[in-house]
Amino acid sequence: MKLILDIAVTHIVSRLRQTLVGLLGVAMGVGFSVMMAALMEGSQRDFVSQLVDNMPHITMTDERRNPPRQPAEDTFDVVQFSGLRTPETRPGIKNPYAIIAELEAWLTGAVAPSVQSRAVIRFAGRDTAANVTGIDPRRERDVSKLATQIRGGTLDALYKSSNAIILGDKLAAKIGARIGNTISVASGRGDVLTCTVVALFHSGISQSDETQSYTLLKTAQILAGQTGIINAMRIRVTSILEAMAIARRIEAQTGYKAVSWQEANEDLLSAFEIRNFIMYTVVGAILLVASFGTYNIISTITHEKTRDIAILKSLGFTEKAVRRIFLIEALLIGAAGTVIGWALGYVLCIALGTISFKSPFMDATHLPIHYTASHYAIAALVALSASAVAGYLPARKAARVHPVEIIRGAS
Amino acid sequence: MERADTPDMALSRTSASADPLITLRGVTKTIGDGVLTTLVRDIDLEVRRGEFIAITGPSGSGKSSLLYLLGLLDVPTSGEVFVRQVPVNALGEQARAAIRLSVIGFVFQFHFLLPEFTAFANVKLPMRALGRLDDAAMDARAGALLASLGLEDHMHKTPGRLSGGQRQRVAIARALANEPHVILADEPTGNLDSQSSEQVLGIFRKLVDETGRALVMVTHDLDLAARADRQIRIVDGQIVEPSA
Ligand SMILES: Nc1ncnc2c1ncn2[C@@H]1O[C@H](COP(=O)(O)OP(=O)(O)OP(=O)(O)O)[C@@H](O)[C@H]1O
Ligand SMILES: [Mg+2]
């Protein structure tokens, strides 16, 4: 085996320039793949973490996952009901504070009650639809980043005046409202409240900045026309990846529908899967192309070395041994290229990470780069497999060289 | 005749000195798909221990082809080849390679040394492939072989820095590396001047006389052939005058 390695090394060292070209091909393939993977995963993680940071990890609402059993079902023996009317008001969560206490008993994280309702906000003749979420500022702090996203005030400003409201900055811009202005908020049922804008918030997620507003629980309850109602619990957990399991447990415990951030963003996450699939395909293609260089070198070497192959075989080398020589050459080039490619990829990542962007649409000023050993391992695996294939084809051909033909031709 | 499962088992049997090392029985080799060319026809030949055989004949008569068959580099179209009385036609590629490695040494007209390796490394190569000796023993043997062929000052030169005669002697040393029973030489002096040819022939003669190996040498030179124990003349792929 050592002998085979010696011969292999001798061959590739004797074609140093070609070897270097092939090596660089693999190195660039690996380097760019690593860089691309770091960038793709970095941006994805950045996006997810922004998403996760901005919303409660789990939202428990007053809905049920399966329609509740109708009272009529207990009385009548039928298969289907028609003409049942849904109540106009939301049922709300029963005994919300008892549930909070129950959840807080085992949950590592925080729970905050809220009232979700829809309203039309009107100011200076302009109006727009908005979500009005009633919150408890003291508890809200623990379940979302809202407190840190307030501009021109604090979350506690909600206590400053009766019917205080905090608007998303884009929502405020849309209707031209500023801090201190009085706006009117009309509920779906037609009730109109006059509210004072006490602060703005900016989450960086347009969807939320354009449509969201916050008030005290009480204000939202008045708007909904249901005193004391709580229709959603906002829950933040310490380990976000367990959110799904925790949501299931909450649902089992309370009977109310609890949606984890993963479930809420299912289509987004599956879009990421597609994106990743595309990424790995492209990475694979890059490395495949890079391995053509290796194929080229090994082919050239086997051509140049037919005479040596013939003599090795006449000496008593088996086809397998000959094949191994060239396979090892390809793998050596692949391995060396991989190591250089790792360094290249790492340097590229660092370089990209230092580039800063000033864009009005993005909060991130640096490209998000994700560093993980698995990117390097995958790139190496693909590069080495591609090298093995690239080496195997010419190696097999070389091993089949019939020594008699070559020896006849040379003497 | 017993059947050997592995070539090694068969070859390690100690044989009486009259035992043939390689036997060809009715061997014919034809090539080509449509138009058949017969390289050698119906050859019966025994190569015995301690025997120096010279093969002569006109160009294109099939001498090299015969040597390739003797050395298991080629497979006959019909007839049987025996190595130490074991039939080898049916053996697989690996088994035949193993026999070449341990039983047969080739010397060709062209030296066929690996150009990147030194003379020393070239001689060590078959020993390393066989793997029977440890590294120190291989070094010692390679050094001794090269020295015995007058190459002690040229061991660490690559073939490109050796003269034709020196290269051919390195090739002979390599052929002898694994102590083969049979050495097959195809015009080993074809590229050498008369002085170098004389030297090579001296080495061969000594080898047969002192170590009891068998040697089969193809040559055009009738003077050299005359110094063999036995001469075989080939014309049109057939032995025409087997003589003692
Ligand atoms: N691949 C081939 N296709 C066709 N004919 C071939 C082939 N190989 C060898 N021959 C023919 O087979 C015959 C025997 O060739 P061989 O090399 O054995 O002769 P030789 O006696 O060694 O000749 P020389 O003394 O010139 O080396 C020659 O006539 C040669 O032309
Ligand atoms: Mg010939």
XYZ file of C-alpha atoms in Angstrom, chain B residues 8-184:
177
model
C 1.587 -19.976 -4.077
C 0.623 -23.382 -2.766
C 1.595 -24.960 -5.998
C 4.811 -23.062 -6.440
C 6.092 -23.562 -2.965
C 6.286 -27.274 -3.504
C 9.884 -28.279 -3.693
C 10.562 -30.029 -6.924
C 13.287 -32.254 -8.155
C 15.858 -30.511 -10.287
C 14.614 -32.231 -13.415
C 11.175 -30.808 -12.877
C 10.175 -28.411 -15.611
C 9.625 -24.852 -14.427
C 7.503 -23.782 -17.345
C 5.958 -26.154 -19.837
C 4.149 -25.286 -23.056
C 2.121 -28.098 -24.555
C 0.692 -27.626 -28.028
C 0.460 -23.886 -27.555
C -0.964 -21.800 -30.373
C -1.681 -18.099 -30.309
C -3.735 -16.401 -32.968
C -4.988 -12.862 -32.964
C -7.489 -10.816 -34.947
C -11.235 -10.998 -35.326
C -11.821 -11.530 -39.019
C -8.391 -12.088 -40.536
C -6.563 -14.371 -38.157
C -2.825 -13.978 -37.656
C -1.026 -16.884 -36.077
C 1.797 -15.644 -33.871
C 2.976 -19.034 -32.662
C 1.764 -22.473 -33.683
C 1.678 -25.746 -31.787
C 4.677 -25.132 -29.572
C 5.938 -27.801 -27.182
C 8.621 -26.506 -24.880
C 10.014 -27.230 -21.457
C 12.105 -24.803 -19.477
C 14.026 -26.673 -16.777
C 16.071 -25.571 -13.833
C 19.621 -24.478 -14.508
C 19.017 -24.229 -18.221
C 20.023 -21.376 -20.511
C 17.875 -21.394 -23.622
C 18.426 -19.121 -26.593
C 15.590 -18.448 -29.005
C 16.564 -17.277 -32.457
C 14.711 -16.734 -35.673
C 13.922 -14.138 -38.298
C 12.187 -10.925 -37.434
C 8.459 -11.384 -37.050
C 8.766 -15.115 -36.550
C 7.025 -15.056 -33.173
C 9.899 -15.048 -30.694
C 8.534 -12.248 -28.521
C 5.062 -13.738 -28.678
C 6.442 -17.024 -27.384
C 8.190 -15.249 -24.536
C 5.000 -13.431 -23.494
C 3.230 -16.793 -23.360
C 6.032 -18.281 -21.260
C 5.818 -15.292 -18.904
C 2.013 -15.428 -18.498
C 1.703 -11.967 -20.018
C -0.443 -13.511 -22.717
C -2.943 -16.343 -22.802
C -2.719 -19.007 -25.528
C -5.568 -19.498 -27.952
C -5.143 -23.246 -27.580
C -2.778 -25.562 -25.786
C -1.800 -25.506 -22.151
C 0.793 -23.633 -20.107
C 2.090 -25.171 -16.883
C 4.158 -23.445 -14.242
C 5.874 -26.074 -12.125
C 3.403 -28.574 -13.548
C 0.383 -26.567 -12.486
C -1.873 -25.516 -15.364
C -2.222 -21.749 -15.357
C -4.489 -21.000 -18.334
C -7.572 -20.906 -16.196
C -6.070 -18.809 -13.428
C -7.449 -15.353 -12.888
C -5.686 -12.083 -13.473
C -4.590 -11.744 -9.851
C -3.166 -15.242 -9.614
C -1.223 -14.822 -12.851
C 0.107 -11.491 -11.603
C 1.206 -13.174 -8.383
C 3.127 -15.814 -10.363
C 4.839 -13.144 -12.455
C 5.787 -11.305 -9.311
C 7.436 -14.222 -7.534
C 8.439 -16.743 -10.200
C 9.284 -14.822 -13.348
C 11.660 -11.972 -14.097
C 11.440 -10.039 -17.356
C 14.188 -8.181 -19.160
C 13.229 -6.401 -22.351
C 15.163 -4.760 -25.136
C 13.967 -1.435 -23.824
C 14.824 -1.103 -20.155
C 11.338 -0.107 -18.912
C 12.578 1.433 -15.706
C 10.278 3.886 -13.943
C 11.798 7.243 -14.909
C 11.064 9.063 -11.626
C 12.602 6.400 -9.428
C 16.286 5.867 -8.786
C 18.023 2.682 -9.864
C 17.857 1.573 -6.260
C 14.117 2.288 -5.951
C 13.448 0.521 -9.250
C 15.171 -2.605 -7.996
C 13.317 -2.429 -4.703
C 9.956 -2.094 -6.429
C 9.184 -5.803 -7.037
C 10.315 -6.656 -3.512
C 7.995 -4.073 -2.056
C 5.144 -5.343 -4.203
C 5.792 -8.879 -3.002
C 6.207 -7.761 0.604
C 8.112 -10.804 1.777
C 11.133 -8.965 3.200
C 11.298 -6.151 5.705
C 12.591 -2.782 4.642
C 16.150 -3.283 5.830
C 16.414 -6.643 4.094
C 15.053 -5.141 0.873
C 17.598 -2.340 1.029
C 20.377 -4.799 1.603
C 19.285 -7.020 -1.252
C 18.808 -4.141 -3.694
C 22.226 -2.793 -2.812
C 23.868 -6.183 -3.177
C 22.178 -6.859 -6.524
C 23.227 -3.528 -7.977
C 26.737 -3.939 -6.643
C 27.019 -7.420 -8.136
C 26.197 -5.876 -11.507
C 28.858 -3.207 -11.068
C 26.457 -0.377 -10.314
C 27.471 0.530 -6.763
C 28.298 4.083 -7.840
C 25.045 4.609 -9.723
C 22.418 3.356 -7.303
C 20.870 6.702 -6.585
C 20.698 7.974 -10.123
C 17.448 8.062 -12.049
C 17.411 6.129 -15.350
C 17.783 9.367 -17.304
C 21.280 9.794 -15.901
C 22.476 6.288 -16.711
C 24.000 4.897 -19.890
C 22.144 2.320 -21.959
C 24.246 -0.521 -20.624
C 23.831 0.658 -17.057
C 20.075 0.903 -17.462
C 19.923 -2.598 -18.847
C 21.907 -3.864 -15.868
C 19.486 -2.085 -13.514
C 16.631 -3.783 -15.365
C 18.373 -7.131 -14.886
C 18.822 -6.399 -11.189
C 15.130 -5.599 -10.957
C 14.221 -8.823 -12.774
C 16.276 -10.719 -10.196
C 14.873 -8.874 -7.188
C 12.372 -11.505 -6.072
C 14.709 -14.419 -6.833
C 12.595 -15.661 -9.737
C 12.930 -19.230 -10.959
C 12.905 -18.155 -14.571
C 14.286 -15.085 -16.286
C 12.807 -14.213 -19.654
